[in-house]
Every structure is written in C-alpha cells, then in structure tokens.
Coordinates of C-alpha atoms and ligand atoms in Angstrom, one line a residue:
X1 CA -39.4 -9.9 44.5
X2 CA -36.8 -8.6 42.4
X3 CA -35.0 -5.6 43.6
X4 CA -36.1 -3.1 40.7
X5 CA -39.9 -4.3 41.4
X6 CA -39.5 -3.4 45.2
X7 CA -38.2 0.2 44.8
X8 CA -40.5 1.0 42.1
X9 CA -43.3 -0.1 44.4
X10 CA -41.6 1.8 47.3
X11 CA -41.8 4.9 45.3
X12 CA -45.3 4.4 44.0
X13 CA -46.4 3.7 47.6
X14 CA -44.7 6.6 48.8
X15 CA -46.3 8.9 46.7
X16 CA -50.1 7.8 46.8
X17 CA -49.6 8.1 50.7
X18 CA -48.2 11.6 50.1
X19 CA -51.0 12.7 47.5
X20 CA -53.9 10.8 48.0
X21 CA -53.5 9.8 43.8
X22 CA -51.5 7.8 41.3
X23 CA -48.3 10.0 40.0
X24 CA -48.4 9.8 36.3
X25 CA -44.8 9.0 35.5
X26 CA -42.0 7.0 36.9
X27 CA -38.4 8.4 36.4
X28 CA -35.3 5.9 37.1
X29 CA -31.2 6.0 36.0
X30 CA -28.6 3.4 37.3
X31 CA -25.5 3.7 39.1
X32 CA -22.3 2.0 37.6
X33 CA -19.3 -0.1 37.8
X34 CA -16.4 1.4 35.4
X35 CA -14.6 -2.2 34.7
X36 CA -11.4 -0.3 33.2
X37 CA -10.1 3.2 32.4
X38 CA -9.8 4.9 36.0
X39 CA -9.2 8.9 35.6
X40 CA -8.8 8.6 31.7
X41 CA -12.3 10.6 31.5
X42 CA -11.3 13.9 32.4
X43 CA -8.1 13.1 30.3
X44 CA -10.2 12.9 27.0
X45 CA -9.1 8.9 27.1
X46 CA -10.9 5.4 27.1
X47 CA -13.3 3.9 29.9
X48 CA -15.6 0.9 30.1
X49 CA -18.3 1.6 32.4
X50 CA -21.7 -0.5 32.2
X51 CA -24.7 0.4 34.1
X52 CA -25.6 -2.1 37.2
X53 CA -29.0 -3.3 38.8
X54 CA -28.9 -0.5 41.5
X55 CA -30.7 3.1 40.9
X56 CA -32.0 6.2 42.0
X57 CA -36.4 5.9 41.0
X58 CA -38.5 9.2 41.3
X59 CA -42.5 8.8 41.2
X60 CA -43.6 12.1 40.2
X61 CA -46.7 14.3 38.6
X62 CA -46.8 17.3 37.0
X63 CA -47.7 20.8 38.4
X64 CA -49.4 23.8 37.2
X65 CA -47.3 26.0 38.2
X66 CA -43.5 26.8 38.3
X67 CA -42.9 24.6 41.9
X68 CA -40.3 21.9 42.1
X69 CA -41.5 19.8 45.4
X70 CA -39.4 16.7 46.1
X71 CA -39.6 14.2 49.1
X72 CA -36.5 12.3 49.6
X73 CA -37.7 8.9 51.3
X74 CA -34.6 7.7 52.2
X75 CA -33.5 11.1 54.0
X76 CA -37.1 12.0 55.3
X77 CA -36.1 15.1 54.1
X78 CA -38.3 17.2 51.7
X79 CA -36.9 20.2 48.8
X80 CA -39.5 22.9 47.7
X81 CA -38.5 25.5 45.3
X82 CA -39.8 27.5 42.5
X83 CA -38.3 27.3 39.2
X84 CA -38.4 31.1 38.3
X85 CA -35.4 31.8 40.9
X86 CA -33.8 30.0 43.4
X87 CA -29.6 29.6 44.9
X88 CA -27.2 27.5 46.1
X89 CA -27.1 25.9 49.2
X90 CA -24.9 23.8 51.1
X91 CA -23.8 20.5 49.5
X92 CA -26.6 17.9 49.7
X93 CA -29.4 15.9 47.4
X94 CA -31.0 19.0 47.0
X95 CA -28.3 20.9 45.5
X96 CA -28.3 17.7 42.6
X97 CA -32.9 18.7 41.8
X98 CA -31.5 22.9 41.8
X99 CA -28.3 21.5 39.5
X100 CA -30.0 20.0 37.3
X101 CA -32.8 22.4 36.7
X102 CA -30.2 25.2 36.8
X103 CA -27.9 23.6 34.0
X104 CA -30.9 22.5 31.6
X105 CA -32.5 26.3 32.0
X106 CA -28.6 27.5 30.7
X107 CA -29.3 25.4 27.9
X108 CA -32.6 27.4 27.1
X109 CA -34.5 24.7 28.3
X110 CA -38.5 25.7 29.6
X111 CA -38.9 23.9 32.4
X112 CA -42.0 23.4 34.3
X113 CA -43.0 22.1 37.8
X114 CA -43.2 19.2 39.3
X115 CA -43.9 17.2 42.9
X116 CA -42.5 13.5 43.4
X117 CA -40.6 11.4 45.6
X118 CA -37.6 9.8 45.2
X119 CA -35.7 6.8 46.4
X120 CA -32.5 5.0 45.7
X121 CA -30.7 1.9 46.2
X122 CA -27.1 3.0 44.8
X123 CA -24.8 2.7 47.6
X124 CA -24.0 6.2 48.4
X125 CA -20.1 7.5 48.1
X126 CA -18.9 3.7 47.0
X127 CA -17.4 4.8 43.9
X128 CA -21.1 4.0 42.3
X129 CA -22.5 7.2 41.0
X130 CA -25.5 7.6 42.8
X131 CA -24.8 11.3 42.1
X132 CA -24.9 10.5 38.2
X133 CA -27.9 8.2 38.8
X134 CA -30.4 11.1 40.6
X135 CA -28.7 13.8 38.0
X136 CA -30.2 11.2 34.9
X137 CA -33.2 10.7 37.2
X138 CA -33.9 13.9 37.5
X139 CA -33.3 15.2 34.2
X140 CA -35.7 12.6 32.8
X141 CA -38.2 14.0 35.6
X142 CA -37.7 17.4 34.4
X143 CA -37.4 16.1 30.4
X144 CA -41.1 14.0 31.0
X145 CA -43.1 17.4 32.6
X146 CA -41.4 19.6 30.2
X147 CA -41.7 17.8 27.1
X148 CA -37.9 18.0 26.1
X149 CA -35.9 16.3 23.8
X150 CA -33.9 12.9 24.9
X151 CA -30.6 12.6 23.7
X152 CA -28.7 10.3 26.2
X153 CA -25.9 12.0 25.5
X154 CA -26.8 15.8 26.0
X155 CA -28.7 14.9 28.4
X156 CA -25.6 13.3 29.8
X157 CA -23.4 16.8 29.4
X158 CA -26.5 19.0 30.7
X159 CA -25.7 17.1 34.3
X160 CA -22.2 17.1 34.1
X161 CA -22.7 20.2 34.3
X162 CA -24.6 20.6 36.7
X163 CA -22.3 18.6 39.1
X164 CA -19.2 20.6 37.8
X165 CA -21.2 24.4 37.6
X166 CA -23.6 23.9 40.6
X167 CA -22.5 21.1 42.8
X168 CA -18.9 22.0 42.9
X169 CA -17.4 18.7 42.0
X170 CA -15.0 18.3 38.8
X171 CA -15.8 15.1 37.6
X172 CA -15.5 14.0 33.9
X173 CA -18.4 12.5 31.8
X174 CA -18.0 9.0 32.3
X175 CA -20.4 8.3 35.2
X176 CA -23.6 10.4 33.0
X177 CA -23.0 9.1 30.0
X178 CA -23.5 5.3 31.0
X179 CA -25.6 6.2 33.7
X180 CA -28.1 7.6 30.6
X181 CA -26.5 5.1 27.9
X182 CA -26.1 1.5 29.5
X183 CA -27.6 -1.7 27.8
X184 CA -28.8 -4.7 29.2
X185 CA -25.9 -7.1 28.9
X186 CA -23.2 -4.7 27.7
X187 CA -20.3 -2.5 29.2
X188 CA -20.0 0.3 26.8
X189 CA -16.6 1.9 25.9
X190 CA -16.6 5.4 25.7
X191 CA -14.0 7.7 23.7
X192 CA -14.0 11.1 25.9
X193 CA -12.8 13.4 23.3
X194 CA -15.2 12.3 20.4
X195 CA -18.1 11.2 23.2
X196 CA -18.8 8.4 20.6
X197 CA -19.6 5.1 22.1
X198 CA -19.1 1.4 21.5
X199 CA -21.7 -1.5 23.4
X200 CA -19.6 -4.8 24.3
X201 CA -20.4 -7.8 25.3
X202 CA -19.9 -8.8 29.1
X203 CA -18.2 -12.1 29.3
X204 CA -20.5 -15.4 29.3
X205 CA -20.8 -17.3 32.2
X206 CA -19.1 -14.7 34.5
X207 CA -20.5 -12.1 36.7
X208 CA -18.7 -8.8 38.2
X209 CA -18.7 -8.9 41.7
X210 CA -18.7 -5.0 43.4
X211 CA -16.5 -5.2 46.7
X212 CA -17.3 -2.8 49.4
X213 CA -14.6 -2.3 51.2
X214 CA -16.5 -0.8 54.0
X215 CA -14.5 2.5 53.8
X216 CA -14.9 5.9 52.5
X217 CA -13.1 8.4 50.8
X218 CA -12.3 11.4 53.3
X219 CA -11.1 14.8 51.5
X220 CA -12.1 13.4 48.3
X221 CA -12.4 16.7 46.1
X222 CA -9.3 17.9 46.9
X223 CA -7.3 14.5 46.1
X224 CA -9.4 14.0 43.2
X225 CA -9.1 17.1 41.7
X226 CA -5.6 17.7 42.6
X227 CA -5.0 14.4 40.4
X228 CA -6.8 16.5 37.8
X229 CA -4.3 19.3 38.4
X230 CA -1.1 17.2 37.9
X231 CA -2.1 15.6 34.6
X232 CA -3.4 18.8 33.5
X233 CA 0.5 20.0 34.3
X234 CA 1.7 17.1 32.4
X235 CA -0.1 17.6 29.4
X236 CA 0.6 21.1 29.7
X237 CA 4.8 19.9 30.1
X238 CA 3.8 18.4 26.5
X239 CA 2.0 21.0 25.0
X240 CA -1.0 19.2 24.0
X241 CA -4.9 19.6 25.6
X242 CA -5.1 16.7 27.3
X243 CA -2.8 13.2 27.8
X244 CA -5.1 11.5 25.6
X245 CA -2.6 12.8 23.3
X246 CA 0.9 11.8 24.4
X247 CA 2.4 8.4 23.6
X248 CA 4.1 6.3 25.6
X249 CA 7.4 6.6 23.5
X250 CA 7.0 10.4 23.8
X251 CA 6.4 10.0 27.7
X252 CA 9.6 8.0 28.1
X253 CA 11.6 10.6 26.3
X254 CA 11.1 12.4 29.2
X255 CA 12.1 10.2 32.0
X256 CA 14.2 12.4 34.5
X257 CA 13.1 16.1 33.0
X258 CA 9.3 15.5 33.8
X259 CA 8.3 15.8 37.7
X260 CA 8.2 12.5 39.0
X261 CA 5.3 12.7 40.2
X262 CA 3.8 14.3 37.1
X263 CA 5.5 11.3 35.1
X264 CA 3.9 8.7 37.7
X265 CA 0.5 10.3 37.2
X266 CA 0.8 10.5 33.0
X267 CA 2.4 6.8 33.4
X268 CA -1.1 5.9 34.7
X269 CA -3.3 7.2 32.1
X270 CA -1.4 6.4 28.9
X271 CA -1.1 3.1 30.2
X272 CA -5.0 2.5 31.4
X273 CA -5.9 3.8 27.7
X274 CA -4.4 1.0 26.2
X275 CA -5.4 -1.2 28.9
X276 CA -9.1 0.0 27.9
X277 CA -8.4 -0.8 24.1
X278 CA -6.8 -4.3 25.2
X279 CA -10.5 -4.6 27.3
X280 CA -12.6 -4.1 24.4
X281 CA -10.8 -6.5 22.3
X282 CA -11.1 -8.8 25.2
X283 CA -14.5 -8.4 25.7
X284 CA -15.2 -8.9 22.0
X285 CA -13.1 -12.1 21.5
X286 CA -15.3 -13.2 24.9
X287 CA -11.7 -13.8 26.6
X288 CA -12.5 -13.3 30.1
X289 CA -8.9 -14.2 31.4
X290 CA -7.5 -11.6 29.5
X291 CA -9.9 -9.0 30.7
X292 CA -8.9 -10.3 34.2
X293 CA -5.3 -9.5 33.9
X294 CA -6.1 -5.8 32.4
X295 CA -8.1 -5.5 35.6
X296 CA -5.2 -6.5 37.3
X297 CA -2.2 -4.6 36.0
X298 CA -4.7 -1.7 36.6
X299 CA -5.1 -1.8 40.4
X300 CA -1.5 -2.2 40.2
X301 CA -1.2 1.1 38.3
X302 CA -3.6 3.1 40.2
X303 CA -1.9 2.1 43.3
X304 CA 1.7 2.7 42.8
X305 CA 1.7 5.0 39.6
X306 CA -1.6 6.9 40.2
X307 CA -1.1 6.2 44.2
X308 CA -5.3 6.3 44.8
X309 CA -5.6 3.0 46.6
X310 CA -5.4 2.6 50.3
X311 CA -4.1 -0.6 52.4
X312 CA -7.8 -1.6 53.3
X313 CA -8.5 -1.4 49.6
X314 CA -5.1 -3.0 48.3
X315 CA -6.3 -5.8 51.0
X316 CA -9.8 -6.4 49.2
X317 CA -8.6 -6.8 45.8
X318 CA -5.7 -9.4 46.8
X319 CA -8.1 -11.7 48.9
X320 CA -10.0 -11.4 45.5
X321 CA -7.3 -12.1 43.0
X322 CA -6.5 -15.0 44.5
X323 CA -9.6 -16.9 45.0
X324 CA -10.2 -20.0 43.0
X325 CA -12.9 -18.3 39.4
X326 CA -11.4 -15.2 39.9
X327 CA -10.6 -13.6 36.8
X328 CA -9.2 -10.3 37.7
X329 CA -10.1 -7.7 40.3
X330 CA -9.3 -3.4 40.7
X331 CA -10.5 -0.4 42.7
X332 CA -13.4 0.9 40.8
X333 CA -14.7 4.6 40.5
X334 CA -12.6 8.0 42.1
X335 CA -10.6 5.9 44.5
X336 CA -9.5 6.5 48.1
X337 CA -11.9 3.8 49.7
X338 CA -15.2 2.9 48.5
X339 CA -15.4 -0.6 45.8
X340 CA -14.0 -2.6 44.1
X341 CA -15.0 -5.2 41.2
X342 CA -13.9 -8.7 40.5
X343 CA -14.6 -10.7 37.4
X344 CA -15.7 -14.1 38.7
X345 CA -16.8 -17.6 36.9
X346 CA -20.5 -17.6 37.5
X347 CA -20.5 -21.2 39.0
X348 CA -17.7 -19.8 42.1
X349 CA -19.8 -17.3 43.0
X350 CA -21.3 -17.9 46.6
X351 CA -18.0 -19.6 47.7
X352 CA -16.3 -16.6 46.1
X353 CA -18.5 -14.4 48.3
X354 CA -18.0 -16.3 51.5
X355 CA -14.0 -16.7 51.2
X356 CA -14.3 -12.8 50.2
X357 CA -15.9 -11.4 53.6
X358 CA -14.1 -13.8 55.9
X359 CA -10.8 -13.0 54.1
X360 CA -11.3 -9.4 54.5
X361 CA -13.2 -9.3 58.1
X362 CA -10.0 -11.3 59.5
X363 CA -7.5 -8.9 57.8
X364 CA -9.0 -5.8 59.0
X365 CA -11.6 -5.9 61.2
X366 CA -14.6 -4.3 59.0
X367 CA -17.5 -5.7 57.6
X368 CA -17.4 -5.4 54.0
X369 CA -20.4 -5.9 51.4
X370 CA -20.5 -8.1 48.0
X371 CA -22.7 -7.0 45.2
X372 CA -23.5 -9.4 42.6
X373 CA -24.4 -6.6 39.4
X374 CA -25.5 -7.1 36.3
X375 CA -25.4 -5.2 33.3
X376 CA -28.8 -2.7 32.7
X377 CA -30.3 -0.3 30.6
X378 CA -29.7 3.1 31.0
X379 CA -32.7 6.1 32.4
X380 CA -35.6 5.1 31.9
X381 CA -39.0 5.9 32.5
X382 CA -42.7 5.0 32.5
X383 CA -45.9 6.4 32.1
X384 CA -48.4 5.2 34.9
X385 CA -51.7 7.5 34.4
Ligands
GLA1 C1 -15.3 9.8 39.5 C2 -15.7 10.8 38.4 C3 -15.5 10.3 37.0 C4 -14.1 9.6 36.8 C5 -13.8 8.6 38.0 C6 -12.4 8.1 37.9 O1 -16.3 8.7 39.4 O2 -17.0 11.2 38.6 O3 -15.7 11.3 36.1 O4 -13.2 10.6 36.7 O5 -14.0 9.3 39.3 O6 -12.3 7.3 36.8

C-alpha cells in the first residue's frame, strides 16, 4: 500500500477507536527537501524547495465548544486546551497546536474547537520541516472548523509566525510556504522579499535522493540564529535591509575592511542566490547536469564559506558525488547534521542506494537512511462525513 494511503488509514483508525465515530475531515501538509538556496530565506534571497511524499495527517471533527483536544499517535501523548486562554509551555508538539491557534487569533481570526489525532511520517529534526508540515496541518485543521479563508501563502506567514512568536525559533519562510504551496512534479522557486513564486519542472528521468546522515543537529538555535546575526551585521556593514541587496562586485570591494567571517558568511548567500537563479534556468532547460554542479558548488559553499557542514555530513555527500548517475549532491535544510539530497538518474537508483549506505557505514560507523522523494502537492485536506 502506498505510503500516503497507510497514514491516512492510521489516522482514521486512530480516531474511530478514540471516538466510537467517523471524524469529518482529514487535514495533511508535507515536509520538504530545499534542492538550492540554503540560508537565503531569512536573507530576503532565492530558494527552491519542493514538497516530498512524507507528512504530518490529522483526522479531526469539530466541537461545540471552544476545546482544542489533540492525541499525538506517534508520542502517545495527548494536548487539551481551551481556545479562550491558554500559555506557553515548554518546547514540544504541543507548543506547534497553541502556536498556531495563538498566531491565527493575532490575525483576528475566530477560531473554534476541535478534537483529532495526528500522525506523521516526516523524519523529525532531519532538516525536513516536520515543524512546517504540523504548523500547515494544523492551520488547515483550524481553517476547515473555523470556516477561514485559504490563502497558501498567508496561511504560510500566519505559521511562521507562530514558530518565530510562540515557538521560539527564527526561521525564515521557506519551509511554510512550500510546505502549503508544493505541486505534484515541481520544485518551486521562491523570491523572499516579493513572496512571489515560480513552479519548475523537476528533471525527467531523475529522482532526488534525501540522505540521512544518521546525525543531528545539537545547539541548533543558537548556531542557526547566530548565522542570522552575522549576515544581519553584514548587511548592516552595507547599509541595506537584507544581503539580498549587495552584489558580488560591491562585496569584493570590501575584501579586507569587512570581518572575515562576516565576508565568509555574505560570500555564501550572494553566491547561493545566483546559484538559485542558475537552478531555475536549469531546471527549465531540463539540464540535470547543470543543476548537479549548482548542487555541488553549494555544499562546497556552505561548508567552507557558510562553515554549517560537519565531517559525517561532508562524508555523505562525497560517497554521493561520486557514484556512477549521480548528478550532484549538498546538505539540505539548517545544517549541522541531519540530510542531505542527491540528484540521481532514475535507472542508478537501487545500486545508488546500496553503494550509498555501505560507503557511508564503512566510513563512519552509523547507519544512515536513503529516501527516495518525489515531488507533492502542498496541505491538503478532505472531507470524510
Ligand atoms: C531552516 C529554516 C528555514 C531556512 C533553512 C536554511 O530550515 O526553517 O527558514 O532558513 O533552515 O536554508
């Protein structure tokens, strides 16, 4: 049975066992793989995310009163609160339900109760977004009961905020607005300063490949943000809002007056905007090789100019680069562990695969995962009675 059909039956299951009835509506948003354009988001630049074949799925009905109630299956864990007053807590799935209920009530939203259960087969702190996938989840939960308005992208915004104003974590838009926008056989470029979007083709007979490294990313707030906090100084060494708006004549004006480290940092993000642009063009010309070699020259970049690899990652995408069908391969998502993806011929696949784990299980001793994704629609949802 295909993978979507057995969590959606999981859910379902879950919740006639749990009420004795049929929930009325399905809620489901995918994770993601961002092929190019690593820690341009937050820099108003250029990424190319697409949606994969891996999500968070809540089965829920509506309530008559003001109560959010919320069974996590995979935790065995369960969240009850009303929705005329409720707080923080400390950092878990449950603070993602309150985030999300929290920032669309900012928004003027009237948002009524709910009870559900929810599952999810986004491999969790991989460099995924399982967080983006429950926060589109959930807002199409709370959008279905409450009658609201869907606009992917506001929608998109209403959990950034969340994750930024309730959950703590500064992350940019990318991982929501692909998590809410993807399309079945497309990546989709998005422009962070304009939030307008583009749909492109994946390449023909190749898949992307998502390599879990097996390891994950320890103090990752602090690293992440404090990237955020030195190309926020760089920009700020320029004058301008963001880096989105330096060249890369203007940067190298200002080789030896600008922090090196500060330089290293704005080298990565002017350079992974073109490399984004370059993609696109790639990807519409159907030149798979060329995307490849962008993927390539932007590990290369994140590790020594944006220095967010590690040597169990840097491992993983060489065994991948140089296997025969292998296009191109980079860390994917915040960095510091978690996955990587590899653009591989379709018809290398399976020997891909096997070279892949050996490779990697000799090198360092860990057992890695391969992912075959596919490109999907964004949230979704279905009315069952
Ligand atoms: C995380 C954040 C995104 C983005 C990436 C890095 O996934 O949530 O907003 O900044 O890291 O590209």
């Amino acid at each position: 049975m295909a993978k979507e059909m057995i969590m959606k039956d999981k859910v379902i299951q879950a919740f006639r066992e749990e009420y004795g009835a049929d929930p009325a509506y399905l809620a489901h948003s995918p994770g993601r793989v961002n092929i190019i354009g690593e820690h341009t988001d937050y820099n108003g630049g250029f990424v190319l995310p697409m949606a994969i074949n891996f999500s968070a799925w809540i089965a829920l009905r509506p309530r008559q009163d003001d109560r959010v109630i919320l069974t996590a299956l995979d935790k065995n864990e369960k969240l009850d609160f009303g929705l005329g007053g409720f707080s923080k807590g400390k950092r878990s799935w449950r603070e993602y339900v309150k985030g999300v209920a929290w920032s669309l009530q900012e928004e003027g939203s009237e948002l009524k109760g709910w009870e559900g259960v929810l599952s999810g087969n986004v491999p969790i702190g991989a460099g995924l977004s399982s967080s983006a996938a429950l926060e589109l989840a959930l807002a199409r939960a709370f959008a279905l009961v409450s009658d609201l308005a869907w606009d992917p992208v506001q929608m998109a915004l209403a959990c950034q905020k969340a994750e930024n104003g309730w959950v703590g974590v500064n992350s940019g838009i990318m991982d929501q607005i692909i998590s809410a926008s993807g399309k079945k056989d497309y990546a989709l470029m998005i422009d962070c300063s304009s939030l307008k979007t583009k749909h492109v083709p994946v390449p023909k007979k190749t898949r992307f490949l998502i390599l879990d490294t097996a390891t994950r990313r320890g103090l990752l707030d602090s690293d992440y943000n404090e990237r955020r906090e030195q190309c926020e100084a760089a920009a700020c060494h320029f004058g301008v809002e963001s880096l989105r708006d330096i060249t890369q004549d203007q940067l190298l004006e200002r080789a030896g007056i600008l922090d090196l480290t500060l330089y290293r940092r704005a080298q990565h993000v002017i350079s992974e905007n073109q490399r984004v642009l370059d993609a696109v063009e790639a990807l519409d010309q159907g030149d798979a090789a060329a995307l490849g070699l962008l993927m390539n020259e932007s590990h290369t970049s994140m590790r020594i100019d944006f220095e967010i690899s590690r040597d169990e990652m840097d491992h993983m995408v060489s065994i991948a680069q140089d296997q025969p069908g292998c296009y191109g391969a980079r860390m994917t998502g915040g960095g510091f562990g978690g996955c990587a993806v590899a653009l591989v011929a379709e018809d290398q696949i399976e020997i891909f695969k096997d070279s892949v784990i050996q490779e990697y299980r000799l090198k360092t001793g860990l057992d890695p995962k391969v992912y075959l994704s596919s490109a999907t629609d964004g949230t979704g949802f279905e009315v069952l009675s």
